[in-house]
Coordinates of N, CA and C in Angstrom, one line a residue:
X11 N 0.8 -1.2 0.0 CA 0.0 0.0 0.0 C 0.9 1.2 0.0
X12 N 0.4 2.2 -0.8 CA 1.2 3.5 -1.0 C 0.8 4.0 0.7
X13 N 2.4 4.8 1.0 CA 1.9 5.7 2.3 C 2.2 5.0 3.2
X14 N 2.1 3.6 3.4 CA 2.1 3.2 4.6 C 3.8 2.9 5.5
X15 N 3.8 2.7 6.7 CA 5.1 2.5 7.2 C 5.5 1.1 7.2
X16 N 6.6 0.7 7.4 CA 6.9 -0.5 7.3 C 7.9 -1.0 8.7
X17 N 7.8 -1.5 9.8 CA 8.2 -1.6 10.7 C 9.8 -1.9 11.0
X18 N 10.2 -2.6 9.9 CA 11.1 -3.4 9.6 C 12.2 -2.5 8.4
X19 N 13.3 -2.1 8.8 CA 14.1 -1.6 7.8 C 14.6 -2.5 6.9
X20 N 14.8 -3.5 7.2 CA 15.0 -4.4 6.2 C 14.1 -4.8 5.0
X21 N 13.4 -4.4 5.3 CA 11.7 -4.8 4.2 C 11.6 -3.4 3.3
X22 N 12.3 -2.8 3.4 CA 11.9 -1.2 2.7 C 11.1 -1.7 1.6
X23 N 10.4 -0.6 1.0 CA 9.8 -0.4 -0.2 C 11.0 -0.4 -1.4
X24 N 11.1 -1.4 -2.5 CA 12.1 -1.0 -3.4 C 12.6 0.3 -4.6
X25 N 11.2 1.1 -4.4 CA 11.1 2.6 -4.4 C 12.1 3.7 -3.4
X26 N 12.0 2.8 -2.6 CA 12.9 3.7 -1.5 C 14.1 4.7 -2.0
X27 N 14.6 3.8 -3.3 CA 15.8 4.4 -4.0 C 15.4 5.9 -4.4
X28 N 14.0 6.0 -4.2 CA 13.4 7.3 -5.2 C 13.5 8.4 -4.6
X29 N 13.7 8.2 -3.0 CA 13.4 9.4 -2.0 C 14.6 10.3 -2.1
X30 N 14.0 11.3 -1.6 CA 15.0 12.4 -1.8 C 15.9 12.2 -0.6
X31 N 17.2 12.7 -0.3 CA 17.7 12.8 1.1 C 17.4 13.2 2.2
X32 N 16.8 14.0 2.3 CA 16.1 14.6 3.3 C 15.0 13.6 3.9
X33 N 14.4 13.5 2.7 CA 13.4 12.0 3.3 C 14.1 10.9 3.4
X34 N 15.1 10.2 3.1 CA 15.9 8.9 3.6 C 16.3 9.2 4.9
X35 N 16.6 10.2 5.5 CA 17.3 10.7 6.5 C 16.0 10.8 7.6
X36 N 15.0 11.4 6.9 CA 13.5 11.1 8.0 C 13.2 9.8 8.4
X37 N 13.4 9.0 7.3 CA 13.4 7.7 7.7 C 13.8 7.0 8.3
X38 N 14.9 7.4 8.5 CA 16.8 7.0 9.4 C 15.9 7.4 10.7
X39 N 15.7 8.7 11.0 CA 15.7 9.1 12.0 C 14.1 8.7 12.6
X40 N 13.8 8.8 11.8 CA 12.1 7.7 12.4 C 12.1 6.6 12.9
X41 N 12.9 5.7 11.9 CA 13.6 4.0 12.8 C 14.1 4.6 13.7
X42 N 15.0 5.1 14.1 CA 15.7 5.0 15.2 C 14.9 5.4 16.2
X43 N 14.2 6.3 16.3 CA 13.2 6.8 17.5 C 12.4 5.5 17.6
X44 N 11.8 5.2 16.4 CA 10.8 3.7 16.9 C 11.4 2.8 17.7
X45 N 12.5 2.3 17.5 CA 13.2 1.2 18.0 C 13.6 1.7 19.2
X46 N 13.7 2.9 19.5 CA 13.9 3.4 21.3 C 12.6 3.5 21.8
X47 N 12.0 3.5 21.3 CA 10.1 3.4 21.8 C 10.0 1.9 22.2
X48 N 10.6 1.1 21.2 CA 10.0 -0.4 21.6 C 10.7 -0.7 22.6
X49 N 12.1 -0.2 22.4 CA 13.2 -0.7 23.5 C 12.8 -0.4 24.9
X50 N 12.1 0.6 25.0 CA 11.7 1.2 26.4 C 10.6 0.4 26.7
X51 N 9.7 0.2 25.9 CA 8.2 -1.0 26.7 C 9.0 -2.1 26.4
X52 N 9.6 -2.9 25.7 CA 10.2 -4.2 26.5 C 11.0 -4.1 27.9
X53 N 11.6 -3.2 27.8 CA 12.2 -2.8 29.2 C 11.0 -2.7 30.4
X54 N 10.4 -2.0 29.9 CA 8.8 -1.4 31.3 C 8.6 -2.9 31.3
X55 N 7.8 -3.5 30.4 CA 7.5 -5.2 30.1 C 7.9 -5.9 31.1
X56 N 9.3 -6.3 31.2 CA 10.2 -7.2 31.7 C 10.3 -6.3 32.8
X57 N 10.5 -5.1 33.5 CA 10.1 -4.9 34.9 C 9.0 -5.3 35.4
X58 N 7.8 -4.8 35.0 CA 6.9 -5.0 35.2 C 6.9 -7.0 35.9
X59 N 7.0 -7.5 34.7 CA 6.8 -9.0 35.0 C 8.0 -9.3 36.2
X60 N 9.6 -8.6 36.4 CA 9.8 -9.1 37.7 C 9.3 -8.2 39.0
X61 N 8.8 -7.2 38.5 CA 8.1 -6.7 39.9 C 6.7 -7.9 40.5
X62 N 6.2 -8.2 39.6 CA 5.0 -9.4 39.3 C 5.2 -10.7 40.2
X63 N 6.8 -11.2 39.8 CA 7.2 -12.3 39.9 C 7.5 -12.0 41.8
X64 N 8.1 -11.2 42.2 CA 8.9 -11.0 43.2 C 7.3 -10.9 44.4
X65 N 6.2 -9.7 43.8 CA 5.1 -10.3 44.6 C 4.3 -11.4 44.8
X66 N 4.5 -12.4 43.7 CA 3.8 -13.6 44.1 C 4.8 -14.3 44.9
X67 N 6.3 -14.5 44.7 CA 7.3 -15.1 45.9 C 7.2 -14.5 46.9
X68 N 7.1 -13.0 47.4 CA 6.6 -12.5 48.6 C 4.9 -12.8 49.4
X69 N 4.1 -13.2 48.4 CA 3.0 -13.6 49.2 C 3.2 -15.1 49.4
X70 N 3.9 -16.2 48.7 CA 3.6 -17.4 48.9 C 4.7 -17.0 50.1
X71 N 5.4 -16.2 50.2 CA 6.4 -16.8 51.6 C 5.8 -16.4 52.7
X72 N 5.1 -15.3 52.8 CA 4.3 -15.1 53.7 C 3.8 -15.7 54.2
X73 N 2.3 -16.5 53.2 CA 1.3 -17.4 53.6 C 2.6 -19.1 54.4
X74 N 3.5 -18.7 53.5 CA 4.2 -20.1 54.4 C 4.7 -19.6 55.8
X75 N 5.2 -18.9 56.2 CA 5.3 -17.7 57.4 C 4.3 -17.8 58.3
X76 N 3.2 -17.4 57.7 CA 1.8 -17.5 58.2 C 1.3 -18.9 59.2
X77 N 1.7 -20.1 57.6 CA 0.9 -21.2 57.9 C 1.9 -21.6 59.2
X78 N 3.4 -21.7 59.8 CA 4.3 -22.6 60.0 C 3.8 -21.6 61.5
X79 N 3.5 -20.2 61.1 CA 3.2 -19.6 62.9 C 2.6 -20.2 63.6
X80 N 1.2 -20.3 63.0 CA -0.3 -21.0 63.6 C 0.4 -22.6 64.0
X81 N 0.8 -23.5 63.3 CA 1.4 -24.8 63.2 C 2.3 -24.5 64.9
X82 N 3.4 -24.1 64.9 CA 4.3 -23.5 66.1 C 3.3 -23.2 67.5
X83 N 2.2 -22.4 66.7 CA 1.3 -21.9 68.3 C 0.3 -23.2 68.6
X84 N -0.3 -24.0 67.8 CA -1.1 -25.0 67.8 C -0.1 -26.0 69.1
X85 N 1.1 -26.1 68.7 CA 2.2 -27.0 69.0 C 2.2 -26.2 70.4
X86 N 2.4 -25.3 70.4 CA 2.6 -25.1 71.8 C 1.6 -24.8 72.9
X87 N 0.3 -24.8 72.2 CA -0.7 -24.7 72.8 C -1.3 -26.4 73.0
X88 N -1.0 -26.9 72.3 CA -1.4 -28.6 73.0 C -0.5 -28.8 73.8
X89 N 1.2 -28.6 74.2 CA 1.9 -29.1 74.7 C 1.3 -28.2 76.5
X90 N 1.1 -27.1 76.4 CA 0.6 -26.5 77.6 C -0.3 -27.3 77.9
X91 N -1.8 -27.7 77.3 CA -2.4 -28.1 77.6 C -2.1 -29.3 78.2
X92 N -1.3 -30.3 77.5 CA -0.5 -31.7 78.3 C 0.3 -31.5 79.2
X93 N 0.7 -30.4 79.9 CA 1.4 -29.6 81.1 C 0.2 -29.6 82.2
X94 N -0.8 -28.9 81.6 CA -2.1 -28.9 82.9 C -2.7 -29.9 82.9
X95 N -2.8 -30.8 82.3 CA -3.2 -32.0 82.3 C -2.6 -33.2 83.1
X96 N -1.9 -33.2 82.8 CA -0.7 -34.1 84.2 C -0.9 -33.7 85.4
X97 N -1.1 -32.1 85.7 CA -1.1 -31.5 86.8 C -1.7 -31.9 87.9
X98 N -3.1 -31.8 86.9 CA -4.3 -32.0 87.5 C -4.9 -33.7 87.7

């Protein structure tokens, strides 16, 4: 299609040869800005997913935190109880 951009410098239009310098050089400078556009959301991207990653390891450690407290206080609350129980 006439007009349209082509994402890929490699794929140019074989017209390309027809452009004036000024416009090859818009071109130049258009890729390059795009490809610092994408470089920067794959970067946000891949933050993102280890900020992601780091809070699902911080909640499962928690919940394991969690679960091993209650387990510890269970444990030490039957062992009291088998303390008063002998007692008595």
């Amino acid at each position: 299609m006439p007009g349209t951009r082509r994402c890929h410098p490699e794929r140019r239009d074989p017209m390309a040869e027809n452009y004036s310098k000024s416009r090859q050089q818009a071109e130049i400078a258009f890729d390059k800005e795009q490809s610092q556009f994408f470089a920067r959301g794959r970067a946000v991207e891949e933050q993102d997913s280890l900020v992601l990653a780091r809070e699902e390891k911080t909640l499962r450690l928690r919940e394991a935190r969690l679960a091993k407290e209650l387990q510890d206080q269970q444990m030490a609350d039957a062992a009291t109880a088998a303390k008063t129980t002998r007692k008595a």
